[in-house]
Amino acid sequence: RKFLVRDGYILLQSEVFMRITNNRKGAEKHLNRIKKYIPNTGIVRILRLTEKQFCNMGLYQAEEDFQEEIVGINHYTSL
């Protein structure tokens, strides 16, 4: 976990980290770095997405949360 934060990963949700890379070569570099730091216990899953795929991600829940009430549902943060 500390390695991911030091390496520029962002906590997307509890125990889910993300990192944006410029291209596939950069993604491969970080994949290899993560492989070196895999813990002895636990599981690491990696899902690679293009920017377009990530932007199409949806979040579905029964009720609006507090932030959606203030900011609105159609706003997002660009990284």
Short mmCIF file of N, CA and C in Angstrom, two decimals:
data_model
loop_
_atom_site.label_atom_id
_atom_site.label_comp_id
_atom_site.label_asym_id
_atom_site.label_seq_id
_atom_site.Cartn_x
_atom_site.Cartn_y
_atom_site.Cartn_z
N ARG A 1 0.82 -1.20 0.00
CA ARG A 1 0.00 0.00 0.00
C ARG A 1 0.87 1.26 0.00
N LYS A 2 1.88 1.30 0.86
CA LYS A 2 2.76 2.46 0.89
C LYS A 2 3.51 2.62 -0.42
N PHE A 3 3.90 1.48 -1.01
CA PHE A 3 4.59 1.52 -2.31
C PHE A 3 3.70 2.16 -3.36
N LEU A 4 2.42 1.78 -3.40
CA LEU A 4 1.50 2.33 -4.41
C LEU A 4 1.36 3.84 -4.27
N VAL A 5 1.23 4.31 -3.06
CA VAL A 5 1.08 5.76 -2.83
C VAL A 5 2.36 6.48 -3.24
N ARG A 6 3.51 5.95 -2.86
CA ARG A 6 4.79 6.57 -3.25
C ARG A 6 4.99 6.55 -4.76
N ASP A 7 4.42 5.55 -5.42
CA ASP A 7 4.60 5.40 -6.86
C ASP A 7 3.55 6.16 -7.67
N GLY A 8 2.75 6.99 -7.00
CA GLY A 8 1.83 7.86 -7.71
C GLY A 8 0.43 7.30 -7.94
N TYR A 9 0.08 6.23 -7.26
CA TYR A 9 -1.26 5.67 -7.40
C TYR A 9 -2.24 6.46 -6.56
N ILE A 10 -3.48 6.51 -7.02
CA ILE A 10 -4.55 7.24 -6.34
C ILE A 10 -5.53 6.23 -5.79
N LEU A 11 -5.98 6.45 -4.56
CA LEU A 11 -6.97 5.57 -3.95
C LEU A 11 -8.33 5.90 -4.56
N LEU A 12 -8.86 4.97 -5.36
CA LEU A 12 -10.13 5.17 -6.04
C LEU A 12 -11.30 4.86 -5.11
N GLN A 13 -11.17 3.81 -4.35
CA GLN A 13 -12.12 3.44 -3.29
C GLN A 13 -11.36 2.55 -2.34
N SER A 14 -11.99 2.10 -1.29
CA SER A 14 -11.31 1.31 -0.28
C SER A 14 -10.56 0.13 -0.91
N GLU A 15 -9.26 0.12 -0.75
CA GLU A 15 -8.38 -0.94 -1.24
C GLU A 15 -8.35 -1.07 -2.77
N VAL A 16 -8.78 -0.04 -3.49
CA VAL A 16 -8.71 -0.04 -4.96
C VAL A 16 -7.90 1.19 -5.38
N PHE A 17 -6.77 0.94 -6.02
CA PHE A 17 -5.89 2.01 -6.45
C PHE A 17 -5.89 2.11 -7.96
N MET A 18 -5.60 3.29 -8.47
CA MET A 18 -5.51 3.49 -9.92
C MET A 18 -4.32 4.38 -10.25
N ARG A 19 -3.84 4.22 -11.46
CA ARG A 19 -2.76 5.08 -11.94
C ARG A 19 -2.95 5.27 -13.44
N ILE A 20 -2.79 6.49 -13.88
CA ILE A 20 -2.90 6.81 -15.30
C ILE A 20 -1.50 6.79 -15.90
N THR A 21 -1.37 6.12 -17.03
CA THR A 21 -0.09 6.11 -17.75
C THR A 21 -0.31 6.69 -19.14
N ASN A 22 0.76 7.15 -19.75
CA ASN A 22 0.66 7.79 -21.07
C ASN A 22 0.44 6.81 -22.21
N ASN A 23 0.93 5.58 -22.04
CA ASN A 23 0.83 4.62 -23.13
C ASN A 23 1.02 3.20 -22.59
N ARG A 24 0.98 2.22 -23.48
CA ARG A 24 1.13 0.82 -23.06
C ARG A 24 2.50 0.53 -22.48
N LYS A 25 3.51 1.17 -23.01
CA LYS A 25 4.87 0.95 -22.50
C LYS A 25 4.96 1.38 -21.03
N GLY A 26 4.37 2.53 -20.72
CA GLY A 26 4.34 2.99 -19.33
C GLY A 26 3.54 2.06 -18.45
N ALA A 27 2.43 1.53 -18.97
CA ALA A 27 1.60 0.59 -18.21
C ALA A 27 2.40 -0.68 -17.92
N GLU A 28 3.13 -1.18 -18.90
CA GLU A 28 3.95 -2.38 -18.69
C GLU A 28 5.02 -2.14 -17.63
N LYS A 29 5.62 -0.95 -17.66
CA LYS A 29 6.65 -0.62 -16.66
C LYS A 29 6.07 -0.70 -15.26
N HIS A 30 4.89 -0.13 -15.07
CA HIS A 30 4.29 -0.14 -13.74
C HIS A 30 3.78 -1.52 -13.36
N LEU A 31 3.31 -2.29 -14.33
CA LEU A 31 2.91 -3.66 -14.06
C LEU A 31 4.10 -4.47 -13.53
N ASN A 32 5.24 -4.32 -14.16
CA ASN A 32 6.44 -5.02 -13.70
C ASN A 32 6.88 -4.57 -12.32
N ARG A 33 6.73 -3.29 -12.03
CA ARG A 33 7.08 -2.78 -10.69
C ARG A 33 6.17 -3.37 -9.63
N ILE A 34 4.87 -3.46 -9.94
CA ILE A 34 3.92 -4.03 -8.98
C ILE A 34 4.25 -5.50 -8.73
N LYS A 35 4.60 -6.23 -9.77
CA LYS A 35 4.94 -7.64 -9.61
C LYS A 35 6.09 -7.84 -8.62
N LYS A 36 7.01 -6.89 -8.57
CA LYS A 36 8.14 -6.99 -7.63
C LYS A 36 7.69 -6.78 -6.18
N TYR A 37 6.58 -6.07 -5.97
CA TYR A 37 6.13 -5.73 -4.62
C TYR A 37 4.88 -6.50 -4.18
N ILE A 38 4.54 -7.57 -4.87
CA ILE A 38 3.36 -8.35 -4.46
C ILE A 38 3.61 -8.91 -3.07
N PRO A 39 2.65 -8.72 -2.14
CA PRO A 39 2.84 -9.21 -0.77
C PRO A 39 2.77 -10.74 -0.71
N ASN A 40 3.35 -11.28 0.36
CA ASN A 40 3.34 -12.74 0.55
C ASN A 40 1.93 -13.27 0.77
N THR A 41 1.08 -12.46 1.36
CA THR A 41 -0.31 -12.86 1.59
C THR A 41 -1.22 -11.89 0.83
N GLY A 42 -2.39 -12.34 0.49
CA GLY A 42 -3.32 -11.48 -0.22
C GLY A 42 -3.24 -11.68 -1.72
N ILE A 43 -4.06 -10.95 -2.43
CA ILE A 43 -4.16 -11.08 -3.88
C ILE A 43 -4.09 -9.69 -4.51
N VAL A 44 -3.40 -9.60 -5.63
CA VAL A 44 -3.35 -8.36 -6.40
C VAL A 44 -4.00 -8.64 -7.75
N ARG A 45 -5.02 -7.87 -8.08
CA ARG A 45 -5.67 -7.98 -9.38
C ARG A 45 -5.44 -6.69 -10.13
N ILE A 46 -5.13 -6.81 -11.41
CA ILE A 46 -4.85 -5.63 -12.22
C ILE A 46 -5.81 -5.64 -13.41
N LEU A 47 -6.46 -4.52 -13.61
CA LEU A 47 -7.37 -4.34 -14.73
C LEU A 47 -6.88 -3.13 -15.52
N ARG A 48 -6.53 -3.34 -16.76
CA ARG A 48 -6.05 -2.23 -17.58
C ARG A 48 -7.20 -1.73 -18.46
N LEU A 49 -7.41 -0.42 -18.43
CA LEU A 49 -8.46 0.21 -19.20
C LEU A 49 -7.89 1.35 -20.04
N THR A 50 -8.51 1.58 -21.17
CA THR A 50 -8.17 2.78 -21.92
C THR A 50 -8.88 3.96 -21.26
N GLU A 51 -8.49 5.17 -21.64
CA GLU A 51 -9.15 6.36 -21.08
C GLU A 51 -10.63 6.36 -21.43
N LYS A 52 -10.94 5.95 -22.65
CA LYS A 52 -12.34 5.92 -23.09
C LYS A 52 -13.15 4.92 -22.26
N GLN A 53 -12.58 3.75 -21.99
CA GLN A 53 -13.26 2.75 -21.18
C GLN A 53 -13.48 3.27 -19.76
N PHE A 54 -12.47 3.93 -19.20
CA PHE A 54 -12.59 4.45 -17.84
C PHE A 54 -13.68 5.52 -17.76
N CYS A 55 -13.75 6.37 -18.77
CA CYS A 55 -14.76 7.44 -18.78
C CYS A 55 -16.18 6.90 -18.89
N ASN A 56 -16.33 5.70 -19.42
CA ASN A 56 -17.65 5.09 -19.55
C ASN A 56 -18.06 4.29 -18.31
N MET A 57 -17.23 4.31 -17.28
CA MET A 57 -17.56 3.60 -16.06
C MET A 57 -18.78 4.24 -15.40
N GLY A 58 -19.67 3.42 -14.88
CA GLY A 58 -20.86 3.95 -14.21
C GLY A 58 -20.87 3.58 -12.74
N LEU A 59 -21.53 4.38 -11.95
CA LEU A 59 -21.73 4.12 -10.54
C LEU A 59 -23.22 4.13 -10.29
N TYR A 60 -23.74 3.03 -9.76
CA TYR A 60 -25.18 2.89 -9.56
C TYR A 60 -25.46 2.61 -8.09
N GLN A 61 -26.39 3.35 -7.54
CA GLN A 61 -26.80 3.16 -6.15
C GLN A 61 -28.23 3.64 -5.99
N ALA A 62 -28.86 3.21 -4.92
CA ALA A 62 -30.28 3.50 -4.72
C ALA A 62 -30.55 4.98 -4.42
N GLU A 63 -29.67 5.61 -3.67
CA GLU A 63 -29.89 7.00 -3.25
C GLU A 63 -28.70 7.86 -3.63
N GLU A 64 -28.96 9.15 -3.84
CA GLU A 64 -27.85 10.10 -4.05
C GLU A 64 -27.06 10.23 -2.77
N ASP A 65 -25.75 10.33 -2.90
CA ASP A 65 -24.97 10.58 -1.69
C ASP A 65 -24.82 12.09 -1.49
N PHE A 66 -24.25 12.48 -0.39
CA PHE A 66 -24.14 13.88 0.00
C PHE A 66 -23.40 14.70 -1.07
N GLN A 67 -22.31 14.17 -1.61
CA GLN A 67 -21.54 14.91 -2.61
C GLN A 67 -22.36 15.14 -3.88
N GLU A 68 -23.14 14.15 -4.30
CA GLU A 68 -23.96 14.32 -5.49
C GLU A 68 -25.02 15.40 -5.29
N GLU A 69 -25.52 15.52 -4.07
CA GLU A 69 -26.51 16.56 -3.79
C GLU A 69 -25.90 17.95 -3.95
N ILE A 70 -24.63 18.10 -3.58
CA ILE A 70 -23.96 19.40 -3.64
C ILE A 70 -23.42 19.69 -5.04
N VAL A 71 -22.67 18.74 -5.62
CA VAL A 71 -21.98 18.95 -6.89
C VAL A 71 -22.88 18.64 -8.07
N GLY A 72 -23.70 17.65 -7.95
CA GLY A 72 -24.53 17.20 -9.06
C GLY A 72 -23.99 15.92 -9.65
N ILE A 73 -24.83 15.17 -10.26
CA ILE A 73 -24.44 13.86 -10.76
C ILE A 73 -23.68 13.92 -12.08
N ASN A 74 -23.82 15.01 -12.84
CA ASN A 74 -23.22 15.07 -14.17
C ASN A 74 -21.82 15.68 -14.17
N HIS A 75 -21.27 16.01 -13.03
CA HIS A 75 -19.93 16.57 -12.96
C HIS A 75 -18.94 15.47 -12.61
N TYR A 76 -17.75 15.57 -13.13
CA TYR A 76 -16.71 14.62 -12.81
C TYR A 76 -15.38 15.37 -12.72
N THR A 77 -14.41 14.70 -12.12
CA THR A 77 -13.08 15.28 -11.99
C THR A 77 -12.17 14.65 -13.02
N SER A 78 -11.52 15.44 -13.80
CA SER A 78 -10.58 14.97 -14.80
C SER A 78 -9.19 14.94 -14.19
N LEU A 79 -8.52 13.82 -14.31
CA LEU A 79 -7.17 13.68 -13.73
C LEU A 79 -6.11 13.90 -14.79
#
